[in-house]
Backbone as a ProteinNet text record, in pm:
[ID]
protein_1_A
[PRIMARY]
XXXXXXXXXXXXXXXXXXXXXXXXXXXXXXXXXXXXXXXXXXXXXXXXXXXXXXXXXXXXXXXXXXXXXXXXXXXXXXXXXXXXXXXXXXXXXXXXXXXXXXXXXXXXXXXXXXXXXXXXXXXXXXXXXXXXXXXXXXXXXXXXXXXXXXXXXXXXXXXXXXXXXXXXXXXXXXXXXXXXXXXXXXXXXXXXXXXXXXXXXXXXXXXXXXXXXXXXXXXXXXXXXXXXXXXXXXX
[TERTIARY]
-1784.6	-1769.8	-1790.9	-1880.4	-1918	-1902.3	-1843.2	-1833.7	-1917.9	-2007.4	-2093.6	-2091.5	-2011.8	-1992.2	-1919.9	-1979.6	-1920.6	-1972.8	-2068.4	-2127.1	-2048.6	-2032.2	-1959.9	-2040.7	-2063.8	-2136.7	-2081.6	-2109.8	-2056.6	-2160	-2147.1	-2232.9	-2142.6	-2166.7	-2090.5	-2185.4	-2134.8	-2214.3	-2122.7	-2175.9	-2096.3	-2024.1	-1920.5	-1848.9	-1698.3	-1621.5	-1475.8	-1415.1	-1490.8	-1442	-1560	-1541.3	-1648.9	-1696.5	-1829.1	-1893.5	-1880.1	-1849.4	-1845.3	-1922.9	-1990.8	-2067.4	-1976.4	-1900.3	-1803.7	-1825.4	-1927.1	-1950.4	-1827.6	-1804.5	-1689	-1730.9	-1647.6	-1678.4	-1559	-1567.3	-1463	-1328.9	-1327.6	-1202.6	-1125.7	-1185.4	-1118.6	-1017.1	-904.3	-792.8	-810	-765.6	-777.1	-649.3	-606.4	-502	-567	-529.4	-606.7	-550.8	-445.3	-396.5	-366.1	-422	-383.3	-432.1	-514.1	-544.5	-417.1	-313.8	-181.2	-130.5	-169.9	-120.9	-159.4	-269.7	-307.8	-199.6	-149.7	-45	84.3	119.8	243.5	238.4	127.1	113.8	120.8	60.1	63.2	206.5	287.6	426.3	506.3	482.6	551.3	515.6	388.6	346.9	409.9	428	498.9	643.4	709.3	848.3	857.6	755.4	752.6	738.5	651.1	631.5	758.8	839.3	964.6	1080	1053.4	1158	1252.9	1218.1	1305.3	1274.3	1156	1115.7	1047.2	1084.3	1019.9	929.7	799.9	705.4	729.6	788.9	813.2	956.9	1033.9	1168.1	1157.3	1259.1	1257.3	1285.9	1239.8	1270.3	1421.3	1486.8	1632.1	1703.4	1644	1703.2	1721.2	1624.5	1625.8	1671.8	1648.3	1683.7	1766.4	1888.7	1968.9	1992.8	1964.1	1988.4	1882.8	1785.5	1684.8	1584.1	1536.1	1436.3	1506.9	1577.8	1651.5	1650.4	1645.3	1645.9	1507.3	1496.7	1368.3	1263.4	1306.5	1220.7	1180.7	1245.6	1219.1	1331.5	1294.4	1391.7	1346	1412.9	1375.5	1385.7	1459.6	1468.6	1338.5	1254.7	1129.9	1008.6	1030.6	919.9	936.7	836.2	842.8	781.9	811.2	751	599.2	550.3	405.6	341	412.6	357.5	353	442	430.1	305.4	284.4	171.4	37.3	24.7	-106.2	-117.3	-23.4	-29.1	-26.9	48.8	64.6	207.6	283.4	423	434.8	336	342.7	414.9	466.7	541.9	448.2	491.4	409.6	386.8	267.5	235.8	314	377.3	466.7	393.2	270.4	195.3	135.5	94	44.5	153.9	276.1	388.7	428.8	411.8	464.8	360.2	239.2	140.2	96.2	45	-2.7	-125.7	-105.9	-214.8	-219.5	-336.3	-347.2	-306.2	-345.6	-311	-159.8	-92.6	53.4	115.5	59.3	112.2	100.6	-14.5	-36.9	55.9	67.7	144.5	294.4	334.2	476.9	547.4	479.2	546.8	550.6	481.7	487.7	621.8	654.6	776.5	904.4	898.1	1018.8	986.2	1080.8	1056.7	1105.8	1053.8	1085.1	1126.5	1197.8	1236.5	1163.9	1160.1	1099.7	1167.2	1299.6	1373.7	1341	1328.1	1296	1157.8	1059.1	923.3	916.5	984.7	987.3	1049.5	1150.9	1219.2	1128.2	1029.2	934.9	857.8	810.2	736.1	824.4	946	1036.9	1090.9	1077	1119.2	1017.8	896.7	792.1	788.4	744.8	745	646.2	671.6	578.6	445.2	342.4	209.8	203.9	274.5	274.2	389.2	416.3	520.7	475.9	569.8	532.9	441.7	330.7	237.1	139.9	146.2	61.2	-57.2	-88.3	-201.7	-214	-300.8	-319.7	-336	-263.7	-279.5	-235.5	-325.3	-293.9	-175.3	-77	42.2	103	109.8	171.6	320.5	383.7	526.4	554.3	462.8	478.6	499.1	423.5	427.8	542	595.7	721.5	833	834.9	936.1	918.4	793.5	769.8	819.1	801.9	854.7	1006.5	1070.7	1216.3	1257.1	1179.5	1207.9	1189.7	1085.5	1063.8	1184.3	1235.1	1350	1475	1491	1609.5	1601.9	1489	1476	1453.2	1384	1351.9	1456.3	1538	1647.9	1612.8	1489.5	1449.3	1372.1	1364.2	1284.9	1138.6	1070.3	931.8	843.1	853	769.5	790.4	914.8	943.3	886.4	891	833.3	683.9	614.7	471.3	447.3	526.9	511	540	654.6	699.1	612.5	565.7	499.7	347.1	290	143.9	89.7	137.3	79.3	93.8	217.1	240.2	176.9	197.6	137.5	-15.4	-79.4	-225	-281.1	-194.3	-240.3	-316.9	-276.8	-343.8	-307.4	-407	-383.5	-391.5	-443.4	-466.3	-383.6	-289.1	-218.4	-72.5	-27.8	112.7	149.2	280.1	331.8	377.6	314.2	351.9	499.3	553.2	693.2	714.4	809.3	837.6	871	817.7	842.5	745.6	655.4	558.6	418.1	351.1	217.4	106.3	135.6	31.9	-16.6	-147.8	-206.4	-264.6	-253.8	-308.9	-460.2	-518.8	-664.4	-738.8	-857.6	-939.6	-935.5	-839.3	-833.1	-942.5	-979.8	-1073.7	-999.3	-1055.6	-991.2	-1016.8	-922.5	-937.7	-945.9	-1035	-1057.4	-1050.3	-1000.6	-989.9	-1099.5	-1176.7	-1286.4	-1230.9	-1231.7	-1183.3	-1297.9	-1416.5	-1531.1	-1617	-1570.2	-1647.2	-1620.7	-1505.8	-1471.2	-1404.3	-1405.5	-1332.1	-1212	-1096.1	-974.7	-931.9	-911.6	-863.3	-714	-679.5	-539.9	-476.7	-543.1	-494.9	-349.9	-314.8	-180.2	-91.8	-132.1	-55.6	9.8	-23.5	32.5	145.8	264.3	380.7	358	367.6	339.8	424.4	549.3	637.4	607.8	498.7	459	394.1	361.2	291.2	367	423.8	500.3	431.1	496	443.8	329.1	297.5	185.4	64.8	83.6	-29.3	-3.4	90.1	130.1	72.4	3.2	-38.2	-159.7	-164.9	-284.9	-339.5	-470.2	-531.7	-678.8	-750.6	-893.2	-973	-1104	-1189.4	-1179.3	-1168.2	-1158.9	-1030.5	-918.4	-791	-789.9	-830.5	-817.2	-924.9	-1051.6	-1160.3	-1182.3	-1181	-1210.9	-1091.2	-971.8	-855.9	-769.3	-721.3	-629.1	-694.9	-809.9	-874.2	-918.4	-966.9	-1004.9	-884.3	-769.4	-647.3	-601.8	-614.5	-577.3	-665.8	-795.7	-888.4	-873.7	-831.2	-807.9	-673.6	-589.1	-456.7	-352.6	-386	-288.7	-189
234.5	259	127.4	125.3	1.5	17.3	-81.6	-85.1	-202.9	-178.6	-283.9	-269.8	-353.6	-337.6	-207.2	-123.5	7.2	115.9	80.1	179	185.2	306.1	327.3	421	380.9	469.3	458.2	559.2	561.4	616.9	577.5	626.6	665.7	781.9	822.1	864.1	858.3	898.5	968.1	1069.8	1135.9	1258.6	1296.4	1419.9	1396.1	1482.6	1467.9	1512.6	1584.9	1631.5	1644.7	1601.5	1605.3	1748.7	1762.1	1891.2	1991	1940.9	2027.9	1961.6	2041.9	1989.2	1979.2	1872.3	1851.2	1712.1	1697.2	1567.3	1524.3	1395.5	1349.1	1249.3	1240	1151.7	1068.5	1000.1	906.5	972	1105.1	1172.5	1220.7	1211.4	1262	1161.1	1215.5	1131	1087.6	963.9	905.6	828.9	836.3	745.1	606.7	516.7	392.7	275	295.8	187.2	61.3	-48.9	-179.3	-206.4	-118.3	-132.4	-114.8	-57.7	-48.1	-185.3	-287.6	-423.2	-469.6	-418.8	-451.9	-406.1	-284.5	-229	-310.2	-341	-414.8	-553.2	-623.9	-757.4	-752.2	-648.3	-635.5	-617.9	-540.3	-519.5	-648.9	-723.8	-852.3	-946.1	-946.8	-1031.7	-986.5	-855.4	-805.5	-855.1	-846.3	-892	-1042.2	-1115.9	-1259.6	-1285.9	-1207.6	-1225.3	-1191.9	-1102.4	-1063.6	-1157.2	-1256.8	-1351.2	-1299.3	-1187.6	-1129.4	-1181.3	-1236.8	-1295.1	-1427.9	-1528.9	-1659.6	-1671.8	-1684.4	-1687.4	-1805	-1910.9	-2028.9	-2038.3	-1931.8	-1924.6	-1876.3	-1904	-1864.9	-1716.5	-1663	-1524.9	-1507.3	-1610.6	-1606.5	-1578.6	-1623.2	-1601.5	-1453.1	-1371.8	-1229.6	-1141.5	-1188.8	-1110.4	-1195.9	-1231.1	-1320.5	-1266.9	-1351.6	-1317.6	-1232.5	-1183.1	-1093.2	-1169.2	-1283.2	-1362.2	-1484.7	-1464	-1570.6	-1545.9	-1656.1	-1644	-1626.3	-1640.3	-1625.2	-1719	-1841.4	-1946.7	-1918.9	-1822.6	-1795.5	-1852.2	-1901.8	-1949.8	-1907.4	-1807.2	-1755.4	-1857.4	-1967.1	-2072.9	-2150.3	-2145.3	-2222	-2138.2	-2008.1	-1917.5	-1870.8	-1895.5	-1854.8	-1715.9	-1655.7	-1527.6	-1541.2	-1653.2	-1676.8	-1673.8	-1727.8	-1729.8	-1590.6	-1504	-1364.1	-1301.9	-1326.8	-1268.7	-1311.3	-1438.7	-1487.5	-1505.9	-1447.7	-1446.4	-1586.5	-1676.1	-1809.1	-1831.7	-1723.4	-1735	-1764.5	-1720.7	-1734	-1618.9	-1524.8	-1413.4	-1318.1	-1273.7	-1188.7	-1051.3	-997.4	-863.9	-758.8	-665.9	-569.6	-470.5	-431.3	-339.6	-412.5	-535.9	-616	-634.7	-650.8	-673.6	-546.3	-431.8	-306.5	-212.9	-222.2	-118.7	-107.2	-214.1	-209.6	-123.4	5.2	101	190.1	203.3	277.5	423.5	484.4	624.8	641.5	550	555.8	543.8	456.2	435.6	563.3	628.8	749.2	861.5	880.6	992.9	965.1	848	818.6	805.7	748.8	721.5	841.3	949.7	1064.6	1136.6	1217.6	1298.2	1216.4	1092.5	1016.9	923.4	901.9	820.5	677.7	587.3	445.5	388.7	277.6	206.9	73.8	14.5	-117.7	-219	-216.2	-312.1	-294.9	-169.7	-145.9	-200.4	-168.1	-214.7	-366.8	-429.3	-575.7	-633	-566.1	-616.5	-617.8	-527.5	-527.7	-659.7	-702.3	-827.8	-948.1	-945	-1059.1	-1072.3	-966.7	-973.6	-1048.4	-1068	-1144.1	-1286	-1384.3	-1522.5	-1543.7	-1642.3	-1671	-1722.5	-1701.6	-1752.5	-1904.4	-1955.2	-2098	-2124	-2250.8	-2286.2	-2246.3	-2209	-2166	-2265.9	-2213.1	-2296	-2373.7	-2358.4	-2438.7	-2360.7	-2248.6	-2169.9	-2042.4	-1952.7	-1823.4	-1717.4	-1607.7	-1494.4	-1368.5	-1272.3	-1144.9	-1079.9	-1036.5	-977	-873.1	-749.4	-644	-665.5	-743	-770.7	-839.8	-927	-992	-888.7	-780.9	-681.8	-581	-567.9	-494	-571.6	-704.1	-788.5	-788.8	-789.7	-782.4	-649	-541.3	-412.5	-417.4	-485.2	-500.7	-584.8	-688.1	-772.5	-692.4	-610.1	-524.3	-434.4	-375.2	-286.2	-362.8	-484	-564	-614.6	-672.7	-732.8	-627.8	-518.8	-415.7	-307.4	-293.5	-199	-53.9	-26.4	111.8	115.3	231.6	242.8	207.8	165.2	121.4	229.1	353.6	460.5	480.1	468.7	482.3	364.9	245.7	127.5	146.4	202.3	229.9	328.9	434.7	535.6	476.8	409.2	362	248.9	162.3	40.5	48.5	140.5	146	285.9	383.9	518	576.7	578.3	639	559.4	427.1	352.4	360	362.8	365.4	507.7	606.5	744.7	779.7	722.3	753	895.2	973	1112.9	1140.8	1045.8	1069.8	978.8	904.1	801.2	838.4	833.6	862.1	810	796.4	760.9	889.7	930.1	1056	1058	1176.3	1193.1	1156.4	1067.8	1035.9	1161.9	1169.2	1285.3	1399.3	1386.9	1492.4	1432.8	1417.9	1356.4	1447.4	1576.7	1671.5	1645.3	1639.8	1622.2	1754.1	1782.4	1907	1914.6	2035.5	2050.9	1965.5	1919.4	1840.1	1691.7	1648	1507.3	1473.2	1348	1300.4	1288.6	1344.1	1341.5	1208.9	1167.3	1044.8	1077.9	1011.6	1044	920.3	941.1	834.8	853.6	748.4	752.4	722.8	823.5	806.5	788.5	757.9	736.7	860.7	960.1	1083.2	1183.5	1173.9	1270.1	1198.1	1266.7	1220.7	1311.9	1253.9	1331.2	1313.6	1426	1422.7	1387.8	1270	1225	1220.8	1283.3	1278.2	1322.3	1430.2	1485.6	1445.3	1341.1	1301.1	1163.9	1095.1	961.5	970.1	930.2	933	841.1	892.3	811.8	685.3	692	576.1	463.2	474.3	363.2	252.6	281.7	182.4	137.5	229.9	207.5	103.7	-9.6	-106.7	-191.5	-175.6	-249.5	-162.9	-29.2	56	204.2	246.4	385.2	473.2	416.8	495.5	584.5	691.2	774.2	748.6	728.1	710.7	751.3	736.9	771	651.1	658.4	551.2	537.3	650.7	648	578.3	613.8	552.4	403.4	368.8	229.1	140.6	179.1	90.6	92.8	214.7	225.1	181.5	227.2	208.8	90	88.4	-19.2	-156.9	-170.3	-301.7	-347.8	-254.8	-290.7	-340.4	-272.3	-315.1	-452.6	-477.2	-607.2	-718.1	-692	-793.6	-815.5	-712.1	-723.7	-789.9	-803.3	-862.4	-763.5	-633.9	-533.1	-501.1
-1191.4	-1334	-1407	-1502.9	-1570.9	-1721.4	-1781.8	-1926.6	-1975	-2067.1	-2122.1	-2273.8	-2339.2	-2482.1	-2508.3	-2591.3	-2619.4	-2526	-2441.7	-2351.2	-2220	-2167.7	-2043.5	-1956.2	-1831.9	-1742.7	-1601.2	-1520.3	-1384.6	-1288.1	-1163.1	-1055.9	-939.6	-880.9	-763.8	-653.3	-529.9	-414	-315	-248	-146	-197.7	-123.8	-152.2	-145.6	-215.4	-214.3	-80.9	-1.1	128.9	223.7	347.1	445.8	469	483.1	510.3	396	277	159.6	46.3	-31.9	-143.9	-266.4	-272	-379.8	-440.7	-523.5	-587.3	-667.6	-672.7	-749.9	-855.6	-957.4	-1069.3	-1109.7	-1223	-1264.4	-1294.6	-1310.7	-1344.7	-1221.7	-1103.4	-984.2	-929.7	-886.8	-843.3	-698.1	-671.2	-538.6	-505.8	-380.2	-334	-323.9	-412.6	-426.7	-348.3	-270	-185.2	-263.5	-217.6	-272.1	-413.9	-471.2	-614	-696.6	-634.1	-696.7	-739.2	-666.1	-695	-835.6	-889.3	-1026.9	-1124.1	-1103.7	-1189.1	-1174.2	-1049.8	-1023.6	-1086.7	-1068.7	-1126.2	-1278.5	-1338	-1483.9	-1534.4	-1461.7	-1502.4	-1489.8	-1382.8	-1366.9	-1481.6	-1522.1	-1633.4	-1764.9	-1782.5	-1900.4	-1901.5	-1788	-1777.9	-1802.8	-1758	-1784.3	-1934	-2000	-2144.5	-2221.8	-2166.6	-2231.3	-2197.2	-2113.6	-2075.5	-1969.8	-1905.7	-1804	-1663.8	-1646.3	-1518.5	-1545.6	-1470	-1476.6	-1354.6	-1376.4	-1264.5	-1171.1	-1222.2	-1138.7	-1089.7	-1113.1	-1055.2	-911	-833	-692.5	-675.2	-563.7	-529.1	-515	-466.5	-449.5	-582.2	-692.2	-824.6	-853.6	-813.5	-846.5	-731	-608.9	-489.9	-395.1	-434	-351.8	-210.7	-112	26.9	93.1	17.5	75	160.2	108.9	181.8	239.7	348.9	415.3	565.7	643.1	788.1	845	977.4	1046.8	988.3	954.9	897.1	753	686.1	545.2	459.2	342.1	245	106.2	51.7	-79.7	-190.4	-167.4	-268.1	-281.6	-176.9	-176.4	-215.2	-236.1	-269.5	-413.2	-495.6	-635.8	-655.2	-768	-803.7	-808.5	-859.9	-868.6	-730.3	-630.1	-494.8	-432.5	-475.7	-433.5	-494.9	-623.1	-694.6	-635.5	-598.8	-553.8	-402.6	-328.7	-182	-119.4	-177.6	-117.6	-70.9	-53.5	-9.8	138.9	217.4	362.8	430	352.7	410.4	484.5	600.9	687.3	624.6	641.3	590.6	668.5	597.2	662.3	751.9	715.7	801	921.5	900.1	1011	1115.1	1067.8	1158.6	1231.9	1169.5	1221.8	1278.5	1225.9	1248.4	1393.8	1449.3	1586.9	1599.7	1604.7	1619.2	1495.9	1433.8	1308.7	1325.7	1437.6	1458.9	1470.1	1541.9	1551.3	1412.7	1332.5	1196.3	1114.8	1123.6	1044.4	1090.3	1221.7	1274.3	1271.5	1321.4	1337.2	1202.8	1103.6	976.9	882.9	916.4	827.2	844.6	747.6	750.1	742.2	696.6	666.8	551.1	464.6	346	369.1	286	299.5	163.9	168	46.8	40.9	-76.8	-91.5	-0.3	4.3	86.6	234.3	279.7	420.1	454.4	369.9	397.1	395.4	300.8	296	422.8	474.9	594.9	716.5	721.2	832.3	836.2	717.7	712.5	738.9	685.4	700.2	842	923.4	1062.8	1148.5	1093.4	1162.9	1105.9	1182.8	1135	1021.3	935.2	825.5	877.2	797	831.5	814.4	714.2	681	584.7	558.7	462.6	323	235.4	99.5	28.5	-25.7	-99.8	-14.9	117.7	206.9	262.8	203.4	250.7	168.7	215.6	149.1	256.6	244.1	335.2	262.6	255.3	190.7	260	181.5	240.6	146.8	194	115.7	95.1	182.8	168.1	35.3	-7.3	-137.5	-248.2	-241.2	-348.7	-332.4	-210.5	-195.8	-266.7	-246.5	-310.6	-462	-509.2	-653.8	-709.9	-633.2	-675.9	-689.8	-596.3	-603.2	-724.7	-754.5	-871.3	-1000.1	-1004.1	-1121.1	-1143.3	-1036	-1049.5	-1092.6	-1038.3	-1071.8	-1216.1	-1253.8	-1387.3	-1495.1	-1459.5	-1558.6	-1569.9	-1465.7	-1471.6	-1447.9	-1400.9	-1372.8	-1241.2	-1175.2	-1053	-1078.1	-972.8	-986.6	-1049.9	-1001.6	-1056.3	-1204.7	-1248.9	-1392.3	-1470.2	-1411.3	-1477.3	-1499	-1399.7	-1414.3	-1526.9	-1532.1	-1637.1	-1775.1	-1786.6	-1917.7	-1971.3	-1882.8	-1927.5	-1927.1	-1847.9	-1836.8	-1865.3	-1790.4	-1800	-1940	-1992.7	-2123.8	-2238.1	-2247	-2358	-2361.3	-2243.7	-2240.2	-2237.3	-2227.6	-2224.7	-2098.4	-1984.6	-1858.4	-1815.5	-1776.2	-1742.3	-1592.9	-1516.1	-1373.1	-1283	-1338.7	-1263.2	-1242.8	-1118.5	-1090.2	-950.7	-927.8	-796.5	-729.6	-618.5	-553.3	-512.7	-503.2	-465.4	-318.8	-288.1	-147.5	-68.7	51.2	134.6	113.7	16.7	-10.4	-19.5	95.2	95	48.6	28.2	-10.5	-152.5	-169.4	-301.6	-350.3	-479.8	-533.1	-513.1	-521.2	-507	-609.3	-569.7	-660.6	-632.2	-550.1	-514.4	-413	-411	-309.7	-176.9	-71.4	58.8	129.7	213.5	291.1	439.1	510.8	651.5	739.9	861.1	960.5	1064.5	1088.6	1184.9	1324.3	1410.7	1547.7	1646.8	1595.6	1682.8	1693.2	1766.1	1783.5	1673	1609.9	1505.4	1387.9	1273.8	1156	1136.8	1110.3	1087	942.3	871.7	734.6	737.8	685.5	689.8	550.2	451.7	313.9	302.6	370.4	360.7	478.5	551.7	669.4	652.3	545.9	525.1	422.9	462.7	374.6	254.3	130.8	10.8	0.2	48.4	31.4	128.8	205.4	292.3	209.7	82	0	-123.6	-197.5	-320.6	-409.7	-437.8	-535	-481.7	-353	-296.3	-268.7	-266.7	-234.3	-246	-331.7	-333.8	-442.8	-539.7	-656	-631	-707.5	-721	-860.5	-871.8	-1003.3	-993.7	-1102.4	-1105.3	-1153.5	-1134.8	-1185	-1335.6	-1404.5	-1551.1	-1595.4	-1532.5	-1569.7	-1540.1	-1418.8	-1379.6	-1441	-1425.6	-1467.7	-1618	-1675.6	-1818.1	-1902.2	-1864.3	-1951.1	-1911.4	-1785.9	-1746.3	-1750.6	-1683.9	-1677	-1814.9	-1897.7	-2033.6	-2111	-2095.8	-2163.6	-2113.8	-1985.3	-1930.5	-1988.4	-1990.6	-2040.9	-2191.6	-2261.7	-2405.9	-2438.2	-2334.6	-2357.5	-2403.3	-2400.4	-2442.2	-2334.5
[MASK]
+++++++++++++++++++++++++++++++++++++++++++++++++++++++++++++++++++++++++++++++++++++++++++++++++++++++++++++++++++++++++++++++++++++++++++++++++++++++++++++++++++++++++++++++++++++++++++++++++++++++++++++++++++++++++++++++++++++++++++

């Protein structure tokens, strides 16, 4: 989806479901995984603008005792380092996942919390000392979700609705209900390549495995046309 001045156009390829002729466009909803981080970072920046979060304050300031032990010290990790992946904190899926199929099957039918997911990453050793490198880590964004809830005073899903979805009039964006991975008809299906066959795993992945780091459903129209434009405009 491309915006050029006042002109907006989109190109799509493929189908919403394998072996079916279901072309999809910018209005179709997708489980967008880590594109969720754009929404989370935007909310943290809003809280910073409101004086509720200091980007250069330590994680310990907002989440006392959460990032401690196992060579971690929340006093040495700032909110900014969570945002830009320079905290050194281990990725929670990298630490826990092992085998993708086990992750998909074993983790379904049970819900997770931000604190639990963060604990998976914190149980593994850091990649490096805070600020001494860069490594993508979803654990950073689980902790940011916890900070949003602590500083903003509402659950993460409500923060997304109140601060982004409602003000911008997004119609295709929401956080799925924990424990209910089923998506209504019309969504783009997701498939796992097992080599000889493809398995549709759209309704097999527990939504709460991602939350503030990868849990949202949205569309190209909502994210590219509306959210990113609002971010670039400073709204």
